[in-house]
Tab-separated table of C-alpha atoms (C1' of nucleotides) in Angstrom:
chain	number	residue	atom	x	y	z
F	654	MET	CA	0.087	0.031	0.163
F	655	ALA	CA	1.226	3.451	-0.861
F	656	PHE	CA	1.677	6.132	1.653
F	657	PHE	CA	1.085	9.760	0.973
F	658	GLU	CA	3.154	12.491	2.550
F	659	SER	CA	3.153	16.056	2.654
F	660	GLU	CA	4.615	19.186	4.273
F	661	PHE	CA	1.534	20.316	5.164
F	662	TRP	CA	-1.247	19.028	7.670
F	663	HIS	CA	-4.435	17.955	5.513
F	664	PRO	CA	-7.945	17.122	6.635
F	665	SER	CA	-9.941	14.273	5.334
F	666	VAL	CA	-12.636	15.554	3.009
F	667	ALA	CA	-16.231	13.394	2.450
F	668	THR	CA	-19.276	14.064	1.074
F	669	ASP	CA	-22.544	12.716	2.921
F	670	ILE	CA	-25.940	12.656	1.143
F	671	VAL	CA	-29.299	13.002	2.994
F	672	LEU	CA	-31.441	11.496	0.154
F	673	PHE	CA	-35.292	12.139	0.279
F	674	THR	CA	-38.022	10.424	-1.384
F	675	ILE	CA	-41.396	10.242	-0.653
F	676	ARG	CA	-43.172	6.869	0.571
F	677	ASN	CA	-46.782	6.111	1.555
F	678	LYS	CA	-47.387	9.765	1.373
F	679	LYS	CA	-44.445	10.436	3.790
F	680	LEU	CA	-40.892	12.015	3.701
F	681	CYS	CA	-38.695	9.532	3.700
F	682	ILE	CA	-34.772	9.512	3.977
F	683	LEU	CA	-32.165	6.850	2.867
F	684	LEU	CA	-29.924	5.384	5.462
F	685	VAL	CA	-27.080	2.555	5.466
F	686	LYS	CA	-25.992	0.526	7.949
F	687	ARG	CA	-21.750	0.701	7.987
F	688	LYS	CA	-20.026	-2.306	8.741
F	689	ASP	CA	-17.165	-0.510	10.574
F	690	ASN	CA	-19.440	0.655	13.780
F	691	ASN	CA	-22.604	-1.020	13.145
F	692	ARG	CA	-24.582	2.110	12.962
F	693	TRP	CA	-27.059	3.643	10.514
F	694	ALA	CA	-26.025	6.450	9.067
F	695	ILE	CA	-26.185	8.787	5.536
F	696	PRO	CA	-24.513	7.616	2.783
F	697	GLY	CA	-20.988	8.958	1.949
F	698	GLY	CA	-17.435	8.871	1.630
F	699	PHE	CA	-14.022	9.791	1.428
F	700	LEU	CA	-13.003	12.278	-1.557
F	701	THR	CA	-10.422	10.740	-3.916
F	702	LYS	CA	-8.227	12.070	-6.002
F	703	GLY	CA	-8.942	13.940	-9.334
F	704	GLU	CA	-12.999	13.872	-8.948
F	705	THR	CA	-15.129	16.761	-7.712
F	706	LEU	CA	-17.085	16.900	-4.749
F	707	LYS	CA	-20.446	16.254	-6.830
F	708	GLU	CA	-18.572	13.402	-8.430
F	709	CYS	CA	-17.649	11.982	-5.349
F	710	ALA	CA	-21.483	12.028	-4.072
F	711	VAL	CA	-22.644	10.490	-7.448
F	712	ARG	CA	-20.263	7.903	-6.942
F	713	GLU	CA	-20.657	6.903	-3.196
F	714	LEU	CA	-24.118	6.723	-3.579
F	715	ARG	CA	-23.846	3.908	-6.539
F	716	GLU	CA	-21.394	2.002	-4.751
F	717	GLU	CA	-23.108	2.094	-1.393
F	718	THR	CA	-27.001	1.761	-2.660
F	719	GLY	CA	-26.917	1.446	-6.494
F	720	ILE	CA	-29.124	4.438	-7.069
F	721	GLU	CA	-28.612	7.139	-9.564
F	722	VAL	CA	-30.094	10.384	-8.681
F	723	PRO	CA	-31.941	13.060	-10.843
F	724	PHE	CA	-31.216	15.701	-8.270
F	725	LEU	CA	-28.146	16.493	-6.168
F	726	ARG	CA	-27.064	19.520	-4.520
F	727	GLN	CA	-24.574	20.639	-1.979
F	728	PHE	CA	-25.921	22.580	0.775
F	729	GLU	CA	-23.598	23.162	3.685
F	730	ASN	CA	-20.101	22.166	5.204
F	731	PHE	CA	-19.357	20.643	8.422
F	732	SER	CA	-16.078	21.218	10.125
F	733	ASN	CA	-16.453	21.030	13.263
F	734	PRO	CA	-13.125	19.419	14.339
F	735	ASN	CA	-14.620	16.762	16.922
F	736	ARG	CA	-17.608	15.806	14.459
F	737	ASP	CA	-15.721	12.536	13.503
F	738	THR	CA	-15.150	10.327	16.198
F	739	ARG	CA	-12.301	8.638	14.288
F	740	LYS	CA	-8.488	10.355	15.089
F	741	HIS	CA	-8.560	12.658	11.636
F	742	GLN	CA	-9.948	15.412	11.412
F	743	VAL	CA	-12.851	15.240	8.468
F	744	ILE	CA	-14.603	17.991	6.533
F	745	SER	CA	-17.886	16.284	5.307
F	746	VAL	CA	-19.621	18.516	2.544
F	747	ALA	CA	-23.475	17.372	2.608
F	748	PHE	CA	-25.469	17.340	-0.216
F	749	ILE	CA	-29.383	16.872	-0.577
F	750	GLY	CA	-30.773	14.359	-3.123
F	751	ILE	CA	-34.105	13.837	-4.508
F	752	HIS	CA	-35.174	10.638	-5.789
F	753	PRO	CA	-38.646	9.385	-7.339
F	754	SER	CA	-40.556	7.094	-4.927
F	755	GLY	CA	-38.794	4.294	-3.376
F	756	LYS	CA	-39.402	1.674	-5.787
F	757	LEU	CA	-35.453	0.353	-6.491
F	758	LYS	CA	-33.325	-2.375	-5.544
F	759	LEU	CA	-31.136	-1.476	-2.711
F	760	LYS	CA	-28.122	-3.319	-2.667
F	761	ALA	CA	-25.518	-3.119	0.332
F	762	ASP	CA	-21.717	-3.364	-0.791
F	763	THR	CA	-18.538	-4.061	1.134
F	764	ASP	CA	-18.878	-1.030	3.373
F	765	VAL	CA	-22.046	-1.445	4.377
F	766	SER	CA	-24.535	-4.338	5.244
F	767	ASP	CA	-27.711	-2.766	4.922
F	768	VAL	CA	-29.577	-0.101	3.019
F	769	ASP	CA	-33.078	1.199	3.435
F	770	TRP	CA	-35.481	3.949	3.064
F	771	PHE	CA	-36.905	5.344	6.957
F	772	PHE	CA	-39.533	7.718	7.372
F	773	TYR	CA	-38.218	11.166	8.274
F	774	ASP	CA	-39.866	11.169	11.767
F	775	LYS	CA	-38.692	7.831	12.627
F	776	ILE	CA	-34.931	8.365	11.978
F	777	PRO	CA	-33.026	6.474	14.981
F	778	GLU	CA	-29.856	7.755	16.010
F	779	LEU	CA	-27.321	7.754	13.704
F	780	ALA	CA	-23.203	7.467	13.391
F	781	PHE	CA	-21.317	11.103	14.232
F	782	ASP	CA	-23.386	14.285	13.598
F	783	HIS	CA	-25.383	12.642	10.958
F	784	ASN	CA	-28.713	13.527	12.876
F	785	GLU	CA	-27.533	17.035	12.807
F	786	ILE	CA	-27.169	16.932	9.306
F	787	CYS	CA	-30.431	15.170	8.496
F	788	ILE	CA	-32.111	18.031	10.471
F	789	LYS	CA	-30.431	20.842	8.709
F	790	ALA	CA	-31.149	19.068	4.866
F	791	ARG	CA	-34.746	18.947	5.881
F	792	ASP	CA	-34.702	22.532	6.911
F	793	LYS	CA	-33.263	23.396	3.474
F	794	LEU	CA	-35.287	21.063	1.664
F	795	ASN	CA	-38.299	22.985	3.312
F	796	SER	CA	-36.796	26.528	2.130
F	797	LEU	CA	-35.289	25.357	-1.313
F	798	LEU	CA	-38.886	24.638	-2.166
F	799	ASN	CA	-40.332	27.532	-0.933
F	800	GLU	CA	-38.213	29.338	-3.208
F	801	ASN	CA	-38.572	27.065	-6.099
F	802	ALA	CA	-41.297	24.757	-6.629
F	803	GLU	CA	-39.777	23.289	-9.695
F	804	LEU	CA	-37.747	21.150	-6.710
F	805	LEU	CA	-41.299	18.774	-6.929
F	806	PHE	CA	-40.515	17.367	-10.360
F	807	PRO	CA	-37.336	15.095	-8.831
F	808	PHE	CA	-39.789	12.923	-6.252
F	809	LEU	CA	-42.261	12.305	-9.322
F	810	ASP	CA	-41.920	9.803	-12.000
F	811	LYS	CA	-42.340	9.877	-15.527
F	812	GLU	CA	-45.719	10.263	-15.109
F	813	PHE	CA	-48.326	11.894	-12.468
F	814	THR	CA	-51.582	13.125	-11.947
F	815	LEU	CA	-51.858	16.802	-10.773
F	816	THR	CA	-53.449	15.376	-7.379
F	817	GLU	CA	-50.036	13.402	-6.906
F	818	LEU	CA	-48.159	16.374	-7.352
F	819	GLN	CA	-50.271	18.558	-5.022
F	820	GLU	CA	-49.768	15.629	-2.432
F	821	THR	CA	-46.119	15.747	-2.924
F	822	LEU	CA	-46.041	19.276	-1.950
F	823	MET	CA	-48.031	18.929	0.828
F	824	CYS	CA	-45.490	16.065	2.276
F	825	ILE	CA	-42.707	18.466	2.172
F	826	THR	CA	-43.767	21.965	2.929
F	827	THR	CA	-44.389	22.915	6.710
F	828	GLN	CA	-45.599	26.100	6.195
F	829	PRO	CA	-49.128	27.308	5.476
F	830	SER	CA	-49.364	27.927	2.062
F	831	SER	CA	-52.610	28.947	-0.398
F	832	LEU	CA	-50.882	26.039	-2.761
F	833	LYS	CA	-52.388	23.502	-0.363
F	834	GLU	CA	-56.020	24.595	-2.091
F	835	LYS	CA	-56.721	22.603	-4.860
F	836	ARG	CA	-57.843	25.352	-6.864
F	837	ASN	CA	-54.792	27.426	-5.980
F	838	PHE	CA	-52.410	24.825	-6.921
F	839	ARG	CA	-53.839	23.902	-10.059
F	840	LYS	CA	-53.832	27.791	-11.428
F	841	TRP	CA	-50.120	27.595	-10.232
F	842	VAL	CA	-49.235	24.752	-12.301
F	843	PHE	CA	-50.955	26.430	-15.306
F	844	GLU	CA	-49.833	29.431	-15.223
F	845	TYR	CA	-46.375	29.083	-13.697
F	846	ALA	CA	-45.049	25.657	-14.740
F	847	SER	CA	-47.222	25.080	-17.690
F	848	GLY	CA	-46.055	28.647	-18.912
F	849	LYS	CA	-42.385	27.621	-18.034
F	850	GLY	CA	-42.643	24.595	-20.200
F	851	LEU	CA	-42.277	22.638	-17.192
F	852	VAL	CA	-45.024	20.229	-17.173
F	853	ILE	CA	-46.779	19.165	-20.249
F	854	GLU	CA	-50.220	16.804	-20.780
F	855	THR	CA	-49.224	13.537	-22.017
F	856	GLY	CA	-52.804	12.500	-23.242
F	857	ASN	CA	-52.801	9.576	-21.108
F	858	ILE	CA	-55.159	9.054	-18.008
F	859	ARG	CA	-54.962	6.952	-15.034
F	860	LYS	CA	-58.053	5.129	-14.331
F	861	GLY	CA	-59.278	4.537	-10.517
F	862	ASN	CA	-62.721	4.176	-8.698
F	863	HIS	CA	-63.728	7.247	-9.838
F	864	ARG	CA	-63.197	10.188	-12.542
F	865	PRO	CA	-60.108	9.477	-14.488
F	866	ALA	CA	-57.412	11.965	-13.909
F	867	LYS	CA	-55.297	13.233	-16.942
F	868	LEU	CA	-51.423	12.489	-16.535
F	869	TYR	CA	-48.552	14.734	-16.784
F	870	SER	CA	-44.967	14.501	-17.391
F	871	LYS	CA	-42.045	16.938	-16.556
F	872	ASN	CA	-40.952	18.457	-19.669
F	873	ILE	CA	-37.342	16.845	-20.132
K	511	MET	CA	9.709	20.622	9.785
K	512	ALA	CA	7.349	17.940	10.430
K	513	PHE	CA	6.080	15.810	7.615
K	514	PHE	CA	2.799	14.546	7.419
K	515	GLU	CA	1.928	11.104	6.332
K	516	SER	CA	-1.063	8.911	5.915
K	517	GLU	CA	-2.199	5.446	4.160
K	518	PHE	CA	-5.324	7.744	2.371
K	519	TRP	CA	-4.596	10.574	-0.496
K	520	HIS	CA	-6.172	13.776	1.021
K	521	PRO	CA	-6.661	17.004	-0.426
K	522	SER	CA	-5.999	20.509	0.634
K	523	VAL	CA	-8.596	22.499	1.866
K	524	ALA	CA	-8.401	26.601	1.748
K	525	THR	CA	-11.034	29.019	2.615
K	526	ASP	CA	-11.691	31.942	0.037
K	527	ILE	CA	-13.513	35.165	1.071
K	528	VAL	CA	-14.946	37.483	-1.395
K	529	LEU	CA	-15.418	40.519	1.187
K	530	PHE	CA	-17.681	43.496	-0.203
K	531	THR	CA	-18.038	46.756	1.101
K	532	ILE	CA	-19.637	50.205	-0.290
K	533	ARG	CA	-17.239	52.896	-1.268
K	534	ASN	CA	-18.359	56.284	-3.195
K	535	LYS	CA	-21.400	54.759	-3.755
K	536	LYS	CA	-20.418	51.653	-5.618
K	537	LEU	CA	-19.879	48.387	-4.854
K	538	CYS	CA	-16.074	46.837	-4.050
K	539	ILE	CA	-14.152	43.904	-3.312
K	540	LEU	CA	-11.261	43.668	-1.273
K	541	LEU	CA	-8.166	41.857	-2.885
K	542	VAL	CA	-4.507	40.884	-2.221
K	543	LYS	CA	-1.558	41.012	-4.127
K	544	ARG	CA	0.127	37.377	-3.606
K	545	LYS	CA	3.571	37.173	-3.271
K	546	ASP	CA	4.079	33.890	-4.435
K	547	ASN	CA	3.086	34.573	-8.157
K	548	ASN	CA	2.469	38.340	-7.792
K	549	ARG	CA	-0.856	38.379	-8.795
K	550	TRP	CA	-4.292	40.050	-7.539
K	551	ALA	CA	-6.472	37.336	-5.586
K	552	ILE	CA	-9.120	37.085	-2.973
K	553	PRO	CA	-7.767	36.838	0.554
K	554	GLY	CA	-7.741	33.305	1.676
K	555	GLY	CA	-5.827	30.188	2.984
K	556	PHE	CA	-5.445	27.033	3.926
K	557	LEU	CA	-7.188	25.034	7.001
K	558	THR	CA	-5.152	24.277	9.866
K	559	LYS	CA	-5.643	21.512	12.282
K	560	GLY	CA	-8.287	21.923	14.858
K	561	GLU	CA	-10.233	24.719	13.421
K	562	THR	CA	-13.507	25.231	11.457
K	563	LEU	CA	-14.080	26.373	8.397
K	564	LYS	CA	-15.436	29.526	9.356
K	565	GLU	CA	-12.246	30.060	11.853
K	566	CYS	CA	-10.106	29.560	9.089
K	567	ALA	CA	-11.646	32.248	7.187
K	568	VAL	CA	-11.695	34.603	9.920
K	569	ARG	CA	-8.203	34.128	10.681
K	570	GLU	CA	-7.050	34.742	7.084
K	571	LEU	CA	-8.906	37.838	6.794
K	572	ARG	CA	-7.067	39.085	9.896
K	573	GLU	CA	-3.688	37.975	8.953
K	574	GLU	CA	-3.459	39.261	5.157
K	575	THR	CA	-5.524	42.294	5.613
K	576	GLY	CA	-6.382	43.147	9.481
K	577	ILE	CA	-10.173	43.115	9.333
K	578	GLU	CA	-12.443	42.056	11.762
K	579	VAL	CA	-16.031	41.297	9.578
K	580	PRO	CA	-19.012	41.620	11.069
K	581	PHE	CA	-20.651	39.216	8.169
K	582	LEU	CA	-19.206	36.085	7.174
K	583	ARG	CA	-20.938	33.308	5.073
K	584	GLN	CA	-20.101	30.312	3.493
K	585	PHE	CA	-21.859	29.897	-0.152
K	586	GLU	CA	-20.004	27.535	-2.448
K	587	ASN	CA	-17.273	24.920	-2.621
K	588	PHE	CA	-15.183	24.921	-5.501
K	589	SER	CA	-13.759	21.636	-6.128
K	590	ASN	CA	-12.598	21.073	-9.782
K	591	PRO	CA	-9.259	19.164	-9.807
K	592	ASN	CA	-7.666	21.581	-12.071
K	593	ARG	CA	-8.944	24.787	-10.392
K	594	ASP	CA	-5.261	25.516	-8.723
K	595	THR	CA	-2.260	25.533	-10.902
K	596	ARG	CA	-0.072	24.106	-8.313
K	597	LYS	CA	0.602	20.425	-7.918
K	598	HIS	CA	-1.918	19.446	-5.170
K	599	GLN	CA	-5.742	19.484	-5.566
K	600	VAL	CA	-7.121	22.106	-3.837
K	601	ILE	CA	-10.685	22.372	-2.453
K	602	SER	CA	-11.966	25.750	-2.034
K	603	VAL	CA	-14.352	26.721	0.808
K	604	ALA	CA	-15.802	30.074	-0.694
K	605	PHE	CA	-17.104	32.906	1.832
K	606	ILE	CA	-19.174	36.153	1.399
K	607	GLY	CA	-18.016	38.561	3.895
K	608	ILE	CA	-19.543	41.988	4.249
K	609	HIS	CA	-17.663	44.968	5.819
K	610	PRO	CA	-19.281	48.812	6.650
K	611	SER	CA	-17.347	51.259	4.343
K	612	GLY	CA	-13.931	50.981	3.140
K	613	LYS	CA	-12.633	53.115	6.156
K	614	LEU	CA	-9.961	50.706	7.569
K	615	LYS	CA	-5.956	50.670	7.569
K	616	LEU	CA	-5.133	47.809	5.449
K	617	LYS	CA	-1.894	45.993	6.323
K	618	ALA	CA	0.023	43.599	4.096
K	619	ASP	CA	1.642	40.710	5.835
K	620	THR	CA	4.203	38.294	4.996
K	621	ASP	CA	2.220	36.262	2.063
K	622	VAL	CA	1.128	39.178	0.464
K	623	SER	CA	2.588	42.551	-0.859
K	624	ASP	CA	-0.510	44.779	-1.104
K	625	VAL	CA	-4.191	44.864	-0.045
K	626	ASP	CA	-6.912	47.222	-1.348
K	627	TRP	CA	-10.502	47.646	-2.294
K	628	PHE	CA	-11.444	47.536	-5.987
K	629	PHE	CA	-14.787	48.755	-7.797
K	630	TYR	CA	-16.587	45.409	-8.519
K	631	ASP	CA	-16.472	46.587	-11.917
K	632	LYS	CA	-13.182	47.229	-12.241
K	633	ILE	CA	-11.910	43.754	-10.990
K	634	PRO	CA	-8.579	42.515	-13.021
K	635	GLU	CA	-7.495	39.403	-13.666
K	636	LEU	CA	-7.081	37.089	-10.958
K	637	ALA	CA	-5.160	33.943	-9.863
K	638	PHE	CA	-6.744	30.802	-10.240
K	639	ASP	CA	-10.594	30.472	-10.525
K	640	HIS	CA	-11.065	33.636	-8.805
K	641	ASN	CA	-12.535	35.805	-11.203
K	642	GLU	CA	-15.224	32.805	-11.618
K	643	ILE	CA	-15.550	33.193	-7.595
K	644	CYS	CA	-16.424	36.717	-7.678
K	645	ILE	CA	-19.079	36.410	-10.015
K	646	LYS	CA	-20.866	33.776	-8.305
K	647	ALA	CA	-20.482	35.582	-4.997
K	648	ARG	CA	-21.874	38.693	-6.571
K	649	ASP	CA	-24.949	36.828	-7.687
K	650	LYS	CA	-25.317	35.184	-4.287
K	651	LEU	CA	-25.142	38.521	-2.531
K	652	ASN	CA	-28.070	39.655	-5.123
K	653	SER	CA	-30.009	36.669	-4.315
K	654	LEU	CA	-29.414	36.559	-0.330
K	655	LEU	CA	-30.232	40.571	-0.664
K	656	ASN	CA	-33.608	39.819	-2.355
K	657	GLU	CA	-34.979	36.955	0.416
K	658	ASN	CA	-33.368	38.476	3.107
K	659	ALA	CA	-32.992	42.740	3.270
K	660	GLU	CA	-31.495	42.384	6.819
K	661	LEU	CA	-28.300	41.629	4.688
K	662	LEU	CA	-28.106	45.442	4.220
K	663	PHE	CA	-27.000	46.323	7.846
K	664	PRO	CA	-23.461	44.809	7.725
K	665	PHE	CA	-22.865	47.140	5.260
K	666	LEU	CA	-23.517	50.189	7.300
K	667	ASP	CA	-21.656	52.091	10.287
K	668	LYS	CA	-22.982	52.606	13.518
K	669	GLU	CA	-25.329	55.509	13.057
K	670	PHE	CA	-26.893	56.042	9.343
K	671	THR	CA	-29.928	57.839	7.543
K	672	LEU	CA	-32.446	56.184	5.488
K	673	THR	CA	-31.298	57.766	2.711
K	674	GLU	CA	-28.041	55.857	3.354
K	675	LEU	CA	-29.642	52.695	3.647
K	676	GLN	CA	-31.602	52.923	0.994
K	677	GLU	CA	-28.745	53.885	-1.324
K	678	THR	CA	-26.894	51.219	-0.181
K	679	LEU	CA	-29.681	48.634	-1.227
K	680	MET	CA	-29.306	50.367	-4.491
K	681	CYS	CA	-25.812	49.627	-5.212
K	682	ILE	CA	-26.256	46.121	-4.595
K	683	THR	CA	-29.730	44.970	-5.937
K	684	THR	CA	-29.801	44.464	-9.877
K	685	GLN	CA	-33.388	43.747	-10.295
K	686	PRO	CA	-36.233	46.168	-10.342
K	687	SER	CA	-37.841	46.677	-6.883
K	688	SER	CA	-40.281	48.504	-5.610
K	689	LEU	CA	-38.076	49.489	-2.749
K	690	LYS	CA	-36.186	51.893	-4.949
K	691	GLU	CA	-38.907	54.130	-4.610
K	692	LYS	CA	-38.444	56.278	-1.521
K	693	ARG	CA	-41.854	56.016	0.171
K	694	ASN	CA	-42.051	52.415	-0.441
K	695	PHE	CA	-38.616	51.988	0.985
K	696	ARG	CA	-39.115	53.900	3.817
K	697	LYS	CA	-42.959	51.986	4.161
K	698	TRP	CA	-40.592	48.433	4.557
K	699	VAL	CA	-38.150	49.777	7.073
K	700	PHE	CA	-40.830	50.970	9.508
K	701	GLU	CA	-43.444	47.864	8.693
K	702	TYR	CA	-40.782	45.232	8.472
K	703	ALA	CA	-37.441	46.301	9.730
K	704	SER	CA	-38.272	48.179	12.711
K	705	GLY	CA	-41.355	45.898	13.785
K	706	LYS	CA	-38.838	43.380	13.733
K	707	GLY	CA	-36.726	45.708	15.686
K	708	LEU	CA	-33.599	45.477	13.542
K	709	VAL	CA	-33.460	49.339	13.325
K	710	ILE	CA	-34.266	51.777	16.230
K	711	GLU	CA	-34.108	55.944	15.926
K	712	THR	CA	-30.815	57.125	17.984
K	713	GLY	CA	-32.282	60.529	18.889
K	714	ASN	CA	-29.403	62.214	16.838
K	715	ILE	CA	-29.350	63.875	13.327
K	716	ARG	CA	-26.850	64.664	10.447
K	717	LYS	CA	-26.936	68.369	9.225
K	718	GLY	CA	-26.128	68.785	5.652
K	719	ASN	CA	-26.934	71.520	3.446
K	720	HIS	CA	-30.593	70.952	3.399
K	721	ARG	CA	-33.009	69.689	5.796
K	722	PRO	CA	-31.203	67.483	8.588
K	723	ALA	CA	-31.977	63.721	8.606
K	724	LYS	CA	-32.811	61.535	11.613
K	725	LEU	CA	-29.891	59.135	12.292
K	726	TYR	CA	-31.159	55.449	12.701
K	727	SER	CA	-29.171	52.416	14.165
K	728	LYS	CA	-29.405	48.588	13.793
K	729	ASN	CA	-30.300	47.039	16.912
K	730	ILE	CA	-27.710	45.210	18.489
C	1138	DG	C1'	-37.366	83.002	-1.326
C	1139	DC	C1'	-35.651	79.242	-3.744
C	1140	DA	C1'	-33.171	74.909	-4.294
C	1141	DA	C1'	-32.672	70.631	-2.727
C	1142	DA	C1'	-33.399	67.003	0.281
C	1143	DA	C1'	-36.233	64.653	4.147
C	1144	DG	C1'	-40.455	62.786	5.144
C	1145	DT	C1'	-45.527	61.469	4.323
C	1146	DG	C1'	-50.773	60.250	2.348
C	1147	DT	C1'	-53.426	57.866	-0.752
C	1148	DT	C1'	-55.708	55.787	-4.504
C	1149	DG	C1'	-56.375	52.126	-8.295
C	1150	DA	C1'	-54.894	48.151	-10.264
C	1151	DC	C1'	-53.744	43.806	-9.201
C	1152	DG	C1'	-53.068	39.234	-7.398
C	1153	DC	C1'	-54.339	35.613	-4.709
C	1154	DT	C1'	-57.319	33.260	-0.934
C	1155	DA	C1'	-61.093	31.000	-0.354
C	1156	DC	C1'	-65.457	29.192	-1.484
C	1157	DA	C1'	-69.066	27.177	-4.525
C	1158	DC	C1'	-69.945	24.953	-7.895
C	1159	DC	C1'	-70.031	21.416	-12.110
C	1160	DC	C1'	-67.904	16.723	-14.057
C	1161	DA	C1'	-67.109	11.789	-14.972
C	1162	DT	C1'	-66.760	7.367	-13.352
C	1163	DG	C1'	-67.544	2.646	-10.575
C	1164	DG	C1'	-70.368	0.050	-8.099
T	1129	DC	C1'	-78.114	6.836	-8.747
T	1130	DC	C1'	-74.914	8.240	-5.344
T	1131	DA	C1'	-70.225	8.757	-3.539
T	1132	DT	C1'	-66.262	10.139	-4.498
T	1133	DG	C1'	-62.456	11.959	-6.512
T	1134	DG	C1'	-61.076	15.261	-11.055
T	1135	DG	C1'	-62.012	19.384	-12.256
T	1136	DT	C1'	-63.530	24.864	-12.891
T	1137	DG	C1'	-65.462	29.783	-12.140
T	1138	DT	C1'	-64.899	33.908	-9.645
T	1139	DA	C1'	-66.123	37.622	-5.762
T	1140	DG	C1'	-63.635	40.579	-2.919
T	1141	DC	C1'	-60.371	41.110	0.043
T	1142	DG	C1'	-55.577	43.106	0.683
T	1143	DT	C1'	-51.350	44.460	-1.077
T	1144	DC	C1'	-48.348	47.567	-3.047
T	1145	DA	C1'	-46.302	50.234	-6.571
T	1146	DA	C1'	-46.847	54.753	-8.304
T	1147	DC	C1'	-47.219	59.220	-7.683
T	1148	DA	C1'	-48.532	63.696	-5.501
T	1149	DC	C1'	-47.727	66.501	-1.785
T	1150	DT	C1'	-45.793	68.816	2.789
T	1151	DT	C1'	-41.516	70.228	5.729
T	1152	DT	C1'	-37.422	71.802	6.851
T	1153	DT	C1'	-32.838	73.502	6.255
T	1154	DG	C1'	-28.757	76.855	4.137
T	1155	DC	C1'	-27.914	80.243	1.464
DNA sequence: GCAAAAGTGTTGACGCTACACCCATGG
DNA sequence: CCATGGGTGTAGCGTCAACACTTTTGC
């Protein structure tokens, strides 16, 4: 094994990803069970030579969970010198990820023994400062959605009804908003999202026990 | 000199600070002239053992420029493997800083030969990817201000008139806004900022060539 | 008295909230 | 034919952008 040496001290740099989805109309996040300390944690790992932080996050997600994710964005750095209980100081670059629905085969790998979705309000005690990271990520998700409702779309599958789109919003947002009202929500979709070309009618319909609903898709 | 060695490769981690102020009613940023490559750059430097990223930024600003800054916030990481032309990969954590007015004694130190304020629209070609960092910081400053106008206050001295407060806003914001109108701006101050207790009348006045203006201060 | 900056009152247009209402389907 | 979820029309209220206006000072 090669050893790296340097005239200067360097911290370690890791990415950690808080990956959100909606299951059973509730907000969920993805956790992995680490083999090194046998605790649940958010997926992530160390930066390797020559990659960007985002590439690192994408790679770690794929390795640890087998997931390709349509939305991934840095939101905060965690640099408290005592945040990692192991010897070396670790700077963690935290990402928010969004995945459409929980239907996917989760595969554990060499570093993790288990992978699963957890309801956000049933998160167990996690390794390191990962509980804090989750709380900050959830706050950030809420405020991002408030600034820009386009963030809804990564949560959704290819085709969806307007009711599903609205239910997704209501799972995530915590503030009161007139968009929680059906009429206003639909006006918003047509004036704002459709006007910007974000959502288009596919022509298909979803049949249920009652009047069928038109299906829409995010445009590209 | 001690050498550090590790089983794993580590990147270097640095903080870089885009420090804004207003001079002559124009937005300015602080630049330092680096001794190592004789080029202008934004202040910053490497993380040292046991400090947080913010502590690092505060320390670097003090060392390179002698400035204590009332507002300092991380806004983005720059991790392109080729961003630093020197051999080692450097992750840069970029900060936005805000300083009230440009009146301060700037002192150069061992790493930098010169320090000065530059009008934002007269920034020269900078070292590394620092021009890109400045552009991103300026965008971010604008959007932060749009979300939360409290960001105006770090630009101001202890006492200021409402006209000065408004001029500061107009130096920074690029979008059209009804707050550019005097009447609406003052309503905003009294209903929003004063209601939140952010700004209070000091009782003092500033004399000029015309009707004197009441002075206000940010509340703590 | 006049120029210039400080500071105030008010209205009309617009957007959004809230509510009531029709429509299509399965059982 | 009725229960249920899909889908639409619109009144009225509140907000605020925009403009006109008064006040206070120096010269």
